[in-house]
Amino acid sequence: MTELEKENDTESLSTEVGDIGLPEDLARSDLYGLIARFFHLPPDQELLDQIAATAEQQDTADEAPLAQFWMDVVEVAKNNPAKAWHDEFDLNFISVGRPNVVLNASFYLAGHLNERPLVNIRKALEEFGLESAQEVTETEDHISALCEVMRYLIAGDDVEISNLTNQRVFFNEHIRPWYDELCDAIEGIPEMHLYHPVAALTREFLAIEGQSFDMI
C-alpha cells in the first residue's frame, strides 16, 4: 500500500491507522485504503480471495448503489486471477511515456504532471506533518497517495490532525475537483473491464463523501 511517514518518525502512516474512531469511520478508512491499494499496485491473489470471500457476508437485498457497486467488484475479483489484474494494470497505468490512464491530480487540474496542484498537496502534507516514505516512487498527487492521506485523516491517532475539518478541506481541495475525470478516463477504455467496477465504486464512494461533507 502507498506509504506516508510522519516527519521525524520511522513508522509508516499505514501502521498508525485502523483502530481509531467510530465503526462507520473505520469502514470509510478501510475503503479509502482499498482504493489506494487498487491504484498503487495490481491486487495479488490473496487480496482478491479476501474480497471474493466478502460475498458471503453481503446482504443481497441491499439496494444501495454503493453496495451494488461493491458486489460488482466482488464478482470481478472472484472470476479473474491476479495475473489478469496485473496485465490490465501494467497495460493501462504503466508506461515509459504517457499511460492510457494517468492517476495524478496535476494532469487533470493543470494539464501536465508535477504542476501547481502537486505543490499545493505537498504544502498540505507539510502542515499535517506528513511526508512520502523514501521507497515510494509515485508523487504525492497520485490517487493512491491522496486516498492514504484521507485514511489517516479519518482514523489516525492525532486528533489535532485526524479530524472531520481536515478531512473536508483536504477532500474538497485535492480529490473532489478531479476524481470524476479519472473515473471517466478508466471507464472510457472498453478493454479495461476489471478496473471498470473499481472506478464505479470509487466514483460512488467519493460522491457520497462529497455529499456528506456538504452537510457539515
Short mmCIF file of C-alpha atoms in Angstrom, two decimals:
data_model
loop_
_atom_site.label_atom_id
_atom_site.label_comp_id
_atom_site.label_asym_id
_atom_site.label_seq_id
_atom_site.Cartn_x
_atom_site.Cartn_y
_atom_site.Cartn_z
CA MET A 1 0.00 0.00 0.00
CA THR A 2 1.12 3.55 -0.56
CA GLU A 3 3.08 4.71 2.44
CA LEU A 4 3.46 8.12 4.05
CA GLU A 5 5.54 8.84 7.08
CA LYS A 6 5.27 11.28 9.92
CA GLU A 7 8.24 13.59 9.82
CA ASN A 8 10.99 12.53 12.20
CA ASP A 9 9.17 9.24 12.75
CA THR A 10 10.38 5.91 11.40
CA GLU A 11 6.89 4.35 11.43
CA SER A 12 4.92 4.47 8.21
CA LEU A 13 1.48 6.00 8.18
CA SER A 14 -0.12 2.66 7.42
CA THR A 15 0.92 1.36 10.85
CA GLU A 16 -0.81 4.24 12.65
CA VAL A 17 -4.37 3.90 11.43
CA GLY A 18 -7.12 1.36 11.51
CA ASP A 19 -8.49 1.23 15.05
CA ILE A 20 -9.32 4.82 15.96
CA GLY A 21 -12.88 6.13 15.55
CA LEU A 22 -16.47 5.03 15.14
CA PRO A 23 -17.27 1.89 13.14
CA GLU A 24 -18.65 3.88 10.21
CA ASP A 25 -15.49 5.99 10.11
CA LEU A 26 -13.30 2.89 10.20
CA ALA A 27 -15.33 1.50 7.30
CA ARG A 28 -14.65 4.72 5.37
CA SER A 29 -10.97 4.47 6.23
CA ASP A 30 -10.84 0.86 5.06
CA LEU A 31 -12.47 1.72 1.74
CA TYR A 32 -10.04 4.56 1.13
CA GLY A 33 -7.26 2.09 1.89
CA LEU A 34 -8.64 -0.46 -0.55
CA ILE A 35 -9.00 2.10 -3.33
CA ALA A 36 -5.43 3.22 -2.65
CA ARG A 37 -4.28 -0.39 -2.91
CA PHE A 38 -6.03 -0.99 -6.24
CA PHE A 39 -4.42 2.05 -7.83
CA HIS A 40 -0.98 1.68 -6.24
CA LEU A 41 -0.40 -1.92 -7.29
CA PRO A 42 -2.48 -4.59 -9.02
CA PRO A 43 -4.18 -6.82 -6.44
CA ASP A 44 -2.44 -10.08 -5.60
CA GLN A 45 -4.34 -13.34 -5.29
CA GLU A 46 -4.58 -13.09 -1.52
CA LEU A 47 -6.37 -9.75 -1.72
CA LEU A 48 -8.65 -10.99 -4.48
CA ASP A 49 -9.57 -14.03 -2.39
CA GLN A 50 -10.31 -11.81 0.60
CA ILE A 51 -12.59 -9.61 -1.49
CA ALA A 52 -14.34 -12.62 -3.03
CA ALA A 53 -14.94 -14.06 0.45
CA THR A 54 -16.98 -10.99 1.45
CA ALA A 55 -19.76 -12.15 -0.88
CA GLU A 56 -20.95 -14.48 1.88
CA GLN A 57 -21.30 -11.54 4.27
CA GLN A 58 -23.23 -9.26 1.93
CA ASP A 59 -26.96 -8.64 2.17
CA THR A 60 -28.07 -9.36 -1.38
CA ALA A 61 -31.26 -7.39 -0.72
CA ASP A 62 -29.27 -4.22 -0.07
CA GLU A 63 -30.19 -1.96 -2.97
CA ALA A 64 -27.93 0.93 -2.00
CA PRO A 65 -25.81 1.90 -5.03
CA LEU A 66 -22.55 1.60 -3.10
CA ALA A 67 -23.43 -1.97 -2.05
CA GLN A 68 -24.26 -2.87 -5.64
CA PHE A 69 -21.00 -1.41 -6.93
CA TRP A 70 -19.14 -3.35 -4.27
CA MET A 71 -20.74 -6.59 -5.42
CA ASP A 72 -19.56 -5.82 -8.96
CA VAL A 73 -16.00 -5.57 -7.62
CA VAL A 74 -16.51 -8.83 -5.73
CA GLU A 75 -17.58 -10.55 -8.95
CA VAL A 76 -14.55 -9.49 -10.96
CA ALA A 77 -12.27 -10.32 -8.04
CA LYS A 78 -13.80 -13.79 -7.80
CA ASN A 79 -13.71 -14.56 -11.50
CA ASN A 80 -10.35 -13.18 -12.62
CA PRO A 81 -6.89 -14.30 -11.41
CA ALA A 82 -4.19 -11.96 -10.19
CA LYS A 83 -2.29 -12.22 -13.48
CA ALA A 84 -5.23 -10.75 -15.40
CA TRP A 85 -5.32 -7.80 -12.99
CA HIS A 86 -1.57 -7.39 -13.25
CA ASP A 87 -1.73 -7.35 -17.06
CA GLU A 88 -4.54 -4.81 -17.17
CA PHE A 89 -2.79 -2.59 -14.61
CA ASP A 90 0.52 -2.60 -16.48
CA LEU A 91 -1.11 -2.05 -19.87
CA ASN A 92 -3.10 0.99 -18.78
CA PHE A 93 -1.39 2.61 -15.80
CA ILE A 94 2.30 1.95 -16.51
CA SER A 95 4.24 3.41 -19.43
CA VAL A 96 7.62 4.92 -20.25
CA GLY A 97 5.62 7.71 -21.89
CA ARG A 98 2.07 8.76 -21.08
CA PRO A 99 -0.01 5.78 -19.92
CA ASN A 100 -3.55 5.16 -21.13
CA VAL A 101 -4.82 6.47 -17.80
CA VAL A 102 -2.91 8.99 -15.69
CA LEU A 103 -3.50 8.67 -11.94
CA ASN A 104 -2.18 12.07 -10.85
CA ALA A 105 -4.19 15.14 -9.88
CA SER A 106 -1.87 17.58 -11.66
CA PHE A 107 -2.67 16.06 -15.04
CA TYR A 108 -6.41 16.65 -14.64
CA LEU A 109 -6.23 20.00 -12.86
CA ALA A 110 -3.32 21.62 -14.73
CA GLY A 111 -2.89 19.56 -17.91
CA HIS A 112 0.60 18.35 -17.05
CA LEU A 113 2.35 16.34 -14.35
CA ASN A 114 4.26 17.96 -11.50
CA GLU A 115 2.34 21.22 -11.67
CA ARG A 116 0.86 23.58 -9.05
CA PRO A 117 -1.66 21.01 -7.69
CA LEU A 118 1.27 18.83 -6.58
CA VAL A 119 2.89 21.81 -4.86
CA ASN A 120 -0.37 22.54 -3.04
CA ILE A 121 -0.71 18.93 -1.89
CA ARG A 122 2.87 18.89 -0.60
CA LYS A 123 2.14 22.06 1.34
CA ALA A 124 -0.94 20.45 2.90
CA LEU A 125 1.04 17.35 3.87
CA GLU A 126 3.73 19.51 5.42
CA GLU A 127 1.09 21.21 7.55
CA PHE A 128 -0.09 17.76 8.68
CA GLY A 129 3.49 16.74 9.47
CA LEU A 130 3.42 14.02 6.80
CA GLU A 131 5.83 13.12 4.02
CA SER A 132 6.22 10.33 1.50
CA ALA A 133 8.19 7.29 2.56
CA GLN A 134 11.53 7.10 0.77
CA GLU A 135 10.70 3.90 -1.09
CA VAL A 136 7.53 5.35 -2.67
CA THR A 137 8.04 6.32 -6.31
CA GLU A 138 4.69 7.99 -7.04
CA THR A 139 4.33 11.70 -6.41
CA GLU A 140 2.02 12.89 -3.65
CA ASP A 141 -0.76 13.82 -6.08
CA HIS A 142 -1.24 10.17 -7.12
CA ILE A 143 -4.78 8.99 -6.32
CA SER A 144 -3.45 6.21 -4.10
CA ALA A 145 -1.42 8.68 -2.03
CA LEU A 146 -4.40 11.02 -1.66
CA CYS A 147 -6.61 8.15 -0.50
CA GLU A 148 -3.97 7.18 2.06
CA VAL A 149 -3.99 10.74 3.38
CA MET A 150 -7.76 10.59 3.77
CA ARG A 151 -7.38 7.26 5.53
CA TYR A 152 -5.04 8.88 8.03
CA LEU A 153 -7.25 11.94 8.50
CA ILE A 154 -10.16 9.64 9.33
CA ALA A 155 -8.52 7.06 11.61
CA GLY A 156 -5.18 8.47 12.71
CA ASP A 157 -4.33 8.77 16.38
CA ASP A 158 -3.59 12.54 16.43
CA VAL A 159 -6.96 14.26 16.83
CA GLU A 160 -5.44 17.65 16.06
CA ILE A 161 -4.70 16.37 12.55
CA SER A 162 -7.12 13.47 12.09
CA ASN A 163 -10.45 15.24 12.32
CA LEU A 164 -13.52 15.99 10.24
CA THR A 165 -12.50 19.55 9.41
CA ASN A 166 -9.20 18.48 7.86
CA GLN A 167 -10.95 15.63 6.03
CA ARG A 168 -13.42 18.03 4.46
CA VAL A 169 -10.82 20.61 3.45
CA PHE A 170 -8.36 18.08 2.03
CA PHE A 171 -11.05 16.18 0.14
CA ASN A 172 -12.62 19.31 -1.35
CA GLU A 173 -9.31 20.82 -2.40
CA HIS A 174 -7.32 17.82 -3.61
CA ILE A 175 -9.68 14.96 -4.56
CA ARG A 176 -13.12 16.31 -5.36
CA PRO A 177 -12.13 18.52 -8.32
CA TRP A 178 -10.82 15.67 -10.45
CA TYR A 179 -11.91 12.19 -9.36
CA ASP A 180 -14.83 12.18 -11.83
CA GLU A 181 -12.45 12.78 -14.74
CA LEU A 182 -10.21 9.95 -13.56
CA CYS A 183 -13.14 7.55 -13.39
CA ASP A 184 -14.32 8.74 -16.80
CA ALA A 185 -10.86 8.01 -18.23
CA ILE A 186 -10.91 4.46 -16.88
CA GLU A 187 -14.46 3.75 -17.98
CA GLY A 188 -13.67 5.23 -21.40
CA ILE A 189 -11.37 2.32 -22.24
CA PRO A 190 -13.61 -0.64 -23.15
CA GLU A 191 -10.82 -3.21 -22.76
CA MET A 192 -10.30 -2.23 -19.11
CA HIS A 193 -13.09 -4.46 -17.87
CA LEU A 194 -11.51 -5.32 -14.50
CA TYR A 195 -10.96 -1.75 -13.39
CA HIS A 196 -14.36 -0.53 -14.61
CA PRO A 197 -16.10 -1.80 -11.43
CA VAL A 198 -13.27 -0.34 -9.33
CA ALA A 199 -13.77 3.05 -10.99
CA ALA A 200 -17.54 2.85 -10.47
CA LEU A 201 -17.08 2.00 -6.80
CA THR A 202 -14.57 4.82 -6.42
CA ARG A 203 -16.88 7.34 -8.06
CA GLU A 204 -19.89 6.36 -5.93
CA PHE A 205 -17.94 6.32 -2.68
CA LEU A 206 -16.29 9.70 -3.31
CA ALA A 207 -19.64 11.18 -4.36
CA ILE A 208 -21.09 10.05 -1.03
CA GLU A 209 -18.10 11.57 0.75
CA GLY A 210 -18.69 14.88 -1.01
CA GLN A 211 -22.38 14.89 -0.13
CA SER A 212 -21.58 14.14 3.49
CA PHE A 213 -19.02 16.94 3.71
CA ASP A 214 -21.54 19.36 2.18
CA MET A 215 -23.85 18.68 5.12
CA ILE A 216 -21.25 19.80 7.67
#
